[in-house]
Amino acid sequence: MKSVYRMLRIVNRRQEIYDYFHNNGDCQQFFFDAAQKERYAAYYTRYAAYYTSMYLVQDTSESLLAHRARGFFSDPLAAYLEFWGVMQALIIQQDSISDLYEAVTSAELDIRALDSWQAVRTLRNACAGHPAKRDRPKNFPVTRTFMGRRFGGYPAITYEQWQAQGGISHPTVKLAALIDVYEGSGGQASGGVAVDEGAMATFHQAKMLDR
């Protein structure tokens, strides 16, 4: 399945970064050298960020893969908790890749420019019922939403939305398709750096450290 392949690319890129760092003395020495003390302070911030990010990327990727293969529980209450677990795992994965990128490159990954990443965050915020006000222009109408007991699954989810001056509607989002685009849209000209491409960029930066 394409979705499995895309997520496995993230797992594989993560493993390449891990293997390269741990098998490269020069790469490790760069961060442990006393002359790099301030940079390492970022890196024990950075080193801690590296390790925790590596584990979090692995854990979220493997968990998302396993859940995608199994699907949501038929019990609507359990499925409700699972939905929020899936959405939060995606956000944790994004944050971890961003931290990993910064730990290795000393530069921030501008996730605001990544449309597929923002689409995941927008859905999470919308379904929470209280989208972050700071991310919405003041001229946008007030919107409130909630998830119903039987919202759907990976093929599509539906939630109820109330919007000032717009009344009640029931938006439908193809969850699997949204995740697939997030995982694999790095090659699209307008999509920016996707998850696997961001991880690969980090890997290439790691290779530059010993030059």
PDB file of C-alpha atoms in Angstrom:
ATOM      1  CA  MET A   1       0.000   0.000   0.000  1.00  0.00           C
ATOM      2  CA  LYS A   2       1.238   3.478  -0.873  1.00  0.00           C
ATOM      3  CA  SER A   3       0.397   4.808   2.583  1.00  0.00           C
ATOM      4  CA  VAL A   4       2.576   2.138   4.225  1.00  0.00           C
ATOM      5  CA  TYR A   5       5.416   2.886   1.801  1.00  0.00           C
ATOM      6  CA  ARG A   6       5.256   6.615   2.555  1.00  0.00           C
ATOM      7  CA  MET A   7       5.353   6.122   6.320  1.00  0.00           C
ATOM      8  CA  LEU A   8       8.148   3.570   5.987  1.00  0.00           C
ATOM      9  CA  ARG A   9      10.172   6.208   4.141  1.00  0.00           C
ATOM     10  CA  ILE A  10       9.979   8.350   7.277  1.00  0.00           C
ATOM     11  CA  VAL A  11      11.054   5.395   9.411  1.00  0.00           C
ATOM     12  CA  ASN A  12      13.914   4.586   7.031  1.00  0.00           C
ATOM     13  CA  ARG A  13      15.163   8.187   6.858  1.00  0.00           C
ATOM     14  CA  ARG A  14      15.099   8.341  10.639  1.00  0.00           C
ATOM     15  CA  GLN A  15      17.178   5.160  10.793  1.00  0.00           C
ATOM     16  CA  GLU A  16      19.687   6.542   8.280  1.00  0.00           C
ATOM     17  CA  ILE A  17      20.179   9.679  10.387  1.00  0.00           C
ATOM     18  CA  TYR A  18      20.572   7.572  13.527  1.00  0.00           C
ATOM     19  CA  ASP A  19      23.027   5.136  11.937  1.00  0.00           C
ATOM     20  CA  TYR A  20      25.107   7.868  10.370  1.00  0.00           C
ATOM     21  CA  PHE A  21      25.454   9.824  13.604  1.00  0.00           C
ATOM     22  CA  HIS A  22      26.340   6.807  15.735  1.00  0.00           C
ATOM     23  CA  ASN A  23      28.811   5.373  13.242  1.00  0.00           C
ATOM     24  CA  ASN A  24      30.613   8.634  12.551  1.00  0.00           C
ATOM     25  CA  GLY A  25      33.193   9.668  15.155  1.00  0.00           C
ATOM     26  CA  ASP A  26      33.814  13.042  13.540  1.00  0.00           C
ATOM     27  CA  CYS A  27      30.135  13.827  13.589  1.00  0.00           C
ATOM     28  CA  GLN A  28      29.871  13.032  17.300  1.00  0.00           C
ATOM     29  CA  GLN A  29      33.145  14.807  18.107  1.00  0.00           C
ATOM     30  CA  PHE A  30      31.805  17.964  16.506  1.00  0.00           C
ATOM     31  CA  PHE A  31      29.099  18.181  19.115  1.00  0.00           C
ATOM     32  CA  PHE A  32      31.195  17.049  22.085  1.00  0.00           C
ATOM     33  CA  ASP A  33      34.219  19.290  21.343  1.00  0.00           C
ATOM     34  CA  ALA A  34      34.709  21.865  24.115  1.00  0.00           C
ATOM     35  CA  ALA A  35      35.146  24.504  21.430  1.00  0.00           C
ATOM     36  CA  GLN A  36      31.557  23.851  20.477  1.00  0.00           C
ATOM     37  CA  LYS A  37      30.380  24.358  24.067  1.00  0.00           C
ATOM     38  CA  GLU A  38      27.736  26.953  23.300  1.00  0.00           C
ATOM     39  CA  ARG A  39      26.549  25.100  20.290  1.00  0.00           C
ATOM     40  CA  TYR A  40      26.506  21.923  22.368  1.00  0.00           C
ATOM     41  CA  ALA A  41      24.511  23.692  25.048  1.00  0.00           C
ATOM     42  CA  ALA A  42      22.024  24.061  22.290  1.00  0.00           C
ATOM     43  CA  TYR A  43      22.867  20.474  21.603  1.00  0.00           C
ATOM     44  CA  TYR A  44      22.439  19.130  25.023  1.00  0.00           C
ATOM     45  CA  THR A  45      19.439  20.948  24.430  1.00  0.00           C
ATOM     46  CA  ARG A  46      20.245  19.845  20.863  1.00  0.00           C
ATOM     47  CA  TYR A  47      21.579  16.411  21.815  1.00  0.00           C
ATOM     48  CA  ALA A  48      18.558  15.810  24.014  1.00  0.00           C
ATOM     49  CA  ALA A  49      16.398  17.106  21.186  1.00  0.00           C
ATOM     50  CA  TYR A  50      18.176  14.748  18.794  1.00  0.00           C
ATOM     51  CA  TYR A  51      17.613  11.659  20.948  1.00  0.00           C
ATOM     52  CA  THR A  52      14.070  12.429  21.991  1.00  0.00           C
ATOM     53  CA  SER A  53      13.143  13.431  18.455  1.00  0.00           C
ATOM     54  CA  MET A  54      14.570  10.212  17.044  1.00  0.00           C
ATOM     55  CA  TYR A  55      12.521   8.133  19.446  1.00  0.00           C
ATOM     56  CA  LEU A  56       9.383  10.188  18.908  1.00  0.00           C
ATOM     57  CA  VAL A  57       9.650  10.010  15.118  1.00  0.00           C
ATOM     58  CA  GLN A  58      10.054   6.236  15.371  1.00  0.00           C
ATOM     59  CA  ASP A  59       7.256   5.755  17.893  1.00  0.00           C
ATOM     60  CA  THR A  60       4.735   7.939  16.099  1.00  0.00           C
ATOM     61  CA  SER A  61       5.542   6.465  12.690  1.00  0.00           C
ATOM     62  CA  GLU A  62       5.255   2.873  13.846  1.00  0.00           C
ATOM     63  CA  SER A  63       2.093   3.568  15.849  1.00  0.00           C
ATOM     64  CA  LEU A  64       0.431   5.371  12.954  1.00  0.00           C
ATOM     65  CA  LEU A  65       1.366   2.512  10.635  1.00  0.00           C
ATOM     66  CA  ALA A  66      -0.095  -0.072  13.009  1.00  0.00           C
ATOM     67  CA  HIS A  67      -3.296   1.860  13.566  1.00  0.00           C
ATOM     68  CA  ARG A  68      -3.779   2.562   9.885  1.00  0.00           C
ATOM     69  CA  ALA A  69      -3.544  -1.168   9.176  1.00  0.00           C
ATOM     70  CA  ARG A  70      -6.099  -2.008  11.866  1.00  0.00           C
ATOM     71  CA  GLY A  71      -8.474   0.938  11.572  1.00  0.00           C
ATOM     72  CA  PHE A  72     -10.707   2.503  14.216  1.00  0.00           C
ATOM     73  CA  PHE A  73     -12.609   0.485  16.802  1.00  0.00           C
ATOM     74  CA  SER A  74     -16.282  -0.089  16.147  1.00  0.00           C
ATOM     75  CA  ASP A  75     -17.027   1.215  19.648  1.00  0.00           C
ATOM     76  CA  PRO A  76     -17.644   4.943  19.008  1.00  0.00           C
ATOM     77  CA  LEU A  77     -16.265   6.031  22.380  1.00  0.00           C
ATOM     78  CA  ALA A  78     -13.019   4.140  21.854  1.00  0.00           C
ATOM     79  CA  ALA A  79     -12.851   5.402  18.273  1.00  0.00           C
ATOM     80  CA  TYR A  80     -13.243   8.972  19.516  1.00  0.00           C
ATOM     81  CA  LEU A  81     -10.171   8.630  21.716  1.00  0.00           C
ATOM     82  CA  GLU A  82      -8.318   6.909  18.882  1.00  0.00           C
ATOM     83  CA  PHE A  83      -9.045   9.794  16.524  1.00  0.00           C
ATOM     84  CA  TRP A  84      -7.467  12.265  18.916  1.00  0.00           C
ATOM     85  CA  GLY A  85      -4.556   9.901  19.431  1.00  0.00           C
ATOM     86  CA  VAL A  86      -3.951   9.785  15.674  1.00  0.00           C
ATOM     87  CA  MET A  87      -4.169  13.580  15.333  1.00  0.00           C
ATOM     88  CA  GLN A  88      -1.865  14.173  18.280  1.00  0.00           C
ATOM     89  CA  ALA A  89       0.637  11.589  17.017  1.00  0.00           C
ATOM     90  CA  LEU A  90       0.821  13.481  13.714  1.00  0.00           C
ATOM     91  CA  ILE A  91       1.463  16.775  15.534  1.00  0.00           C
ATOM     92  CA  ILE A  92       4.104  15.159  17.763  1.00  0.00           C
ATOM     93  CA  GLN A  93       5.733  13.735  14.641  1.00  0.00           C
ATOM     94  CA  GLN A  94       5.822  17.156  12.996  1.00  0.00           C
ATOM     95  CA  ASP A  95       7.268  18.794  16.098  1.00  0.00           C
ATOM     96  CA  SER A  96       9.869  16.053  16.456  1.00  0.00           C
ATOM     97  CA  ILE A  97      11.029  16.345  12.860  1.00  0.00           C
ATOM     98  CA  SER A  98      11.253  20.117  13.318  1.00  0.00           C
ATOM     99  CA  ASP A  99      13.347  19.656  16.491  1.00  0.00           C
ATOM    100  CA  LEU A 100      15.563  17.095  14.767  1.00  0.00           C
ATOM    101  CA  TYR A 101      16.093  19.429  11.825  1.00  0.00           C
ATOM    102  CA  GLU A 102      17.077  22.281  14.141  1.00  0.00           C
ATOM    103  CA  ALA A 103      19.358  20.073  16.273  1.00  0.00           C
ATOM    104  CA  VAL A 104      21.383  19.063  13.237  1.00  0.00           C
ATOM    105  CA  THR A 105      21.246  22.175  11.053  1.00  0.00           C
ATOM    106  CA  SER A 106      21.006  25.012  13.625  1.00  0.00           C
ATOM    107  CA  ALA A 107      18.168  26.358  11.515  1.00  0.00           C
ATOM    108  CA  GLU A 108      14.452  26.299  12.052  1.00  0.00           C
ATOM    109  CA  LEU A 109      12.210  24.390   9.703  1.00  0.00           C
ATOM    110  CA  ASP A 110       9.467  26.797   8.672  1.00  0.00           C
ATOM    111  CA  ILE A 111       6.442  24.554   8.960  1.00  0.00           C
ATOM    112  CA  ARG A 112       4.130  27.474   8.206  1.00  0.00           C
ATOM    113  CA  ALA A 113       5.250  27.194   4.593  1.00  0.00           C
ATOM    114  CA  LEU A 114       4.379  23.491   4.432  1.00  0.00           C
ATOM    115  CA  ASP A 115       0.795  23.298   3.223  1.00  0.00           C
ATOM    116  CA  SER A 116       0.373  19.585   3.905  1.00  0.00           C
ATOM    117  CA  TRP A 117       1.621  19.996   7.492  1.00  0.00           C
ATOM    118  CA  GLN A 118      -0.723  22.920   8.057  1.00  0.00           C
ATOM    119  CA  ALA A 119      -3.671  20.945   6.694  1.00  0.00           C
ATOM    120  CA  VAL A 120      -3.187  18.374   9.473  1.00  0.00           C
ATOM    121  CA  ARG A 121      -2.990  21.104  12.119  1.00  0.00           C
ATOM    122  CA  THR A 122      -6.015  22.904  10.726  1.00  0.00           C
ATOM    123  CA  LEU A 123      -8.107  19.739  10.911  1.00  0.00           C
ATOM    124  CA  ARG A 124      -6.961  19.032  14.460  1.00  0.00           C
ATOM    125  CA  ASN A 125      -7.821  22.581  15.555  1.00  0.00           C
ATOM    126  CA  ALA A 126     -11.142  22.609  13.722  1.00  0.00           C
ATOM    127  CA  CYS A 127     -12.299  19.320  15.212  1.00  0.00           C
ATOM    128  CA  ALA A 128     -11.270  20.470  18.682  1.00  0.00           C
ATOM    129  CA  GLY A 129     -14.071  23.015  18.442  1.00  0.00           C
ATOM    130  CA  HIS A 130     -11.929  26.015  19.283  1.00  0.00           C
ATOM    131  CA  PRO A 131      -9.541  26.915  16.464  1.00  0.00           C
ATOM    132  CA  ALA A 132      -6.640  29.026  17.660  1.00  0.00           C
ATOM    133  CA  LYS A 133      -7.788  32.630  17.465  1.00  0.00           C
ATOM    134  CA  ARG A 134      -4.322  33.949  16.743  1.00  0.00           C
ATOM    135  CA  ASP A 135      -4.214  31.928  13.516  1.00  0.00           C
ATOM    136  CA  ARG A 136      -7.494  33.294  12.216  1.00  0.00           C
ATOM    137  CA  PRO A 137      -7.967  36.738  10.662  1.00  0.00           C
ATOM    138  CA  LYS A 138     -10.236  38.939  12.743  1.00  0.00           C
ATOM    139  CA  ASN A 139     -12.692  39.231   9.867  1.00  0.00           C
ATOM    140  CA  PHE A 140     -13.286  35.447   9.883  1.00  0.00           C
ATOM    141  CA  PRO A 141     -16.668  34.463  11.326  1.00  0.00           C
ATOM    142  CA  VAL A 142     -16.823  32.779  14.726  1.00  0.00           C
ATOM    143  CA  THR A 143     -16.785  29.001  14.245  1.00  0.00           C
ATOM    144  CA  ARG A 144     -17.487  26.157  16.656  1.00  0.00           C
ATOM    145  CA  THR A 145     -17.393  22.431  15.954  1.00  0.00           C
ATOM    146  CA  PHE A 146     -17.749  19.052  17.607  1.00  0.00           C
ATOM    147  CA  MET A 147     -17.166  15.445  16.674  1.00  0.00           C
ATOM    148  CA  GLY A 148     -20.178  13.200  16.622  1.00  0.00           C
ATOM    149  CA  ARG A 149     -20.277   9.708  18.081  1.00  0.00           C
ATOM    150  CA  ARG A 150     -19.985   8.074  14.659  1.00  0.00           C
ATOM    151  CA  PHE A 151     -17.647  10.349  12.772  1.00  0.00           C
ATOM    152  CA  GLY A 152     -16.364   7.812  10.250  1.00  0.00           C
ATOM    153  CA  GLY A 153     -12.827   6.516   9.792  1.00  0.00           C
ATOM    154  CA  TYR A 154      -9.805   6.734   7.548  1.00  0.00           C
ATOM    155  CA  PRO A 155     -11.779   6.899   4.272  1.00  0.00           C
ATOM    156  CA  ALA A 156     -13.611   9.998   5.555  1.00  0.00           C
ATOM    157  CA  ILE A 157     -14.563  11.743   8.767  1.00  0.00           C
ATOM    158  CA  THR A 158     -17.484  14.121   9.286  1.00  0.00           C
ATOM    159  CA  TYR A 159     -17.909  16.692  12.014  1.00  0.00           C
ATOM    160  CA  GLU A 160     -20.596  19.239  12.826  1.00  0.00           C
ATOM    161  CA  GLN A 161     -19.731  22.897  12.430  1.00  0.00           C
ATOM    162  CA  TRP A 162     -21.582  26.014  13.496  1.00  0.00           C
ATOM    163  CA  GLN A 163     -20.511  29.272  11.924  1.00  0.00           C
ATOM    164  CA  ALA A 164     -21.826  32.739  12.620  1.00  0.00           C
ATOM    165  CA  GLN A 165     -23.922  33.878   9.668  1.00  0.00           C
ATOM    166  CA  GLY A 166     -23.450  30.477   8.061  1.00  0.00           C
ATOM    167  CA  GLY A 167     -25.471  28.198  10.305  1.00  0.00           C
ATOM    168  CA  ILE A 168     -24.813  24.479  10.753  1.00  0.00           C
ATOM    169  CA  SER A 169     -22.896  22.343   8.275  1.00  0.00           C
ATOM    170  CA  HIS A 170     -21.249  18.926   8.272  1.00  0.00           C
ATOM    171  CA  PRO A 171     -17.817  19.119   6.607  1.00  0.00           C
ATOM    172  CA  THR A 172     -16.318  15.855   5.433  1.00  0.00           C
ATOM    173  CA  VAL A 173     -12.565  15.287   5.245  1.00  0.00           C
ATOM    174  CA  LYS A 174     -10.852  12.294   3.668  1.00  0.00           C
ATOM    175  CA  LEU A 175      -8.550  11.498   6.565  1.00  0.00           C
ATOM    176  CA  ALA A 176      -6.429   8.847   4.843  1.00  0.00           C
ATOM    177  CA  ALA A 177      -5.907  11.087   1.823  1.00  0.00           C
ATOM    178  CA  LEU A 178      -4.972  14.023   4.046  1.00  0.00           C
ATOM    179  CA  ILE A 179      -2.371  11.932   5.866  1.00  0.00           C
ATOM    180  CA  ASP A 180      -1.040  10.508   2.604  1.00  0.00           C
ATOM    181  CA  VAL A 181      -0.485  13.984   1.173  1.00  0.00           C
ATOM    182  CA  TYR A 182       1.208  15.048   4.419  1.00  0.00           C
ATOM    183  CA  GLU A 183       3.516  12.033   4.296  1.00  0.00           C
ATOM    184  CA  GLY A 184       4.388  12.135   0.650  1.00  0.00           C
ATOM    185  CA  SER A 185       3.933  15.573  -0.905  1.00  0.00           C
ATOM    186  CA  GLY A 186       7.558  16.629  -0.797  1.00  0.00           C
ATOM    187  CA  GLY A 187       7.961  16.272  -4.527  1.00  0.00           C
ATOM    188  CA  GLN A 188       5.124  18.621  -5.344  1.00  0.00           C
ATOM    189  CA  ALA A 189       6.284  22.026  -6.508  1.00  0.00           C
ATOM    190  CA  SER A 190       3.877  23.877  -4.244  1.00  0.00           C
ATOM    191  CA  GLY A 191       3.947  21.458  -1.325  1.00  0.00           C
ATOM    192  CA  GLY A 192       7.299  22.428   0.134  1.00  0.00           C
ATOM    193  CA  VAL A 193       9.245  19.980   2.273  1.00  0.00           C
ATOM    194  CA  ALA A 194       7.149  17.038   3.370  1.00  0.00           C
ATOM    195  CA  VAL A 195       7.853  14.768   6.286  1.00  0.00           C
ATOM    196  CA  ASP A 196      10.207  12.389   4.534  1.00  0.00           C
ATOM    197  CA  GLU A 197      11.911  15.174   2.581  1.00  0.00           C
ATOM    198  CA  GLY A 198      12.452  17.171   5.759  1.00  0.00           C
ATOM    199  CA  ALA A 199      14.006  14.148   7.418  1.00  0.00           C
ATOM    200  CA  MET A 200      16.179  13.531   4.361  1.00  0.00           C
ATOM    201  CA  ALA A 201      17.345  17.162   4.416  1.00  0.00           C
ATOM    202  CA  THR A 202      18.350  16.651   8.041  1.00  0.00           C
ATOM    203  CA  PHE A 203      20.228  13.496   7.082  1.00  0.00           C
ATOM    204  CA  HIS A 204      22.161  15.318   4.366  1.00  0.00           C
ATOM    205  CA  GLN A 205      22.992  18.113   6.788  1.00  0.00           C
ATOM    206  CA  ALA A 206      24.325  15.551   9.242  1.00  0.00           C
ATOM    207  CA  LYS A 207      26.629  14.258   6.525  1.00  0.00           C
ATOM    208  CA  MET A 208      27.998  17.764   6.055  1.00  0.00           C
ATOM    209  CA  LEU A 209      29.141  18.115   9.657  1.00  0.00           C
ATOM    210  CA  ASP A 210      32.388  16.199   9.206  1.00  0.00           C
ATOM    211  CA  ARG A 211      33.488  18.039   6.052  1.00  0.00           C
TER     212      ARG A 211
END
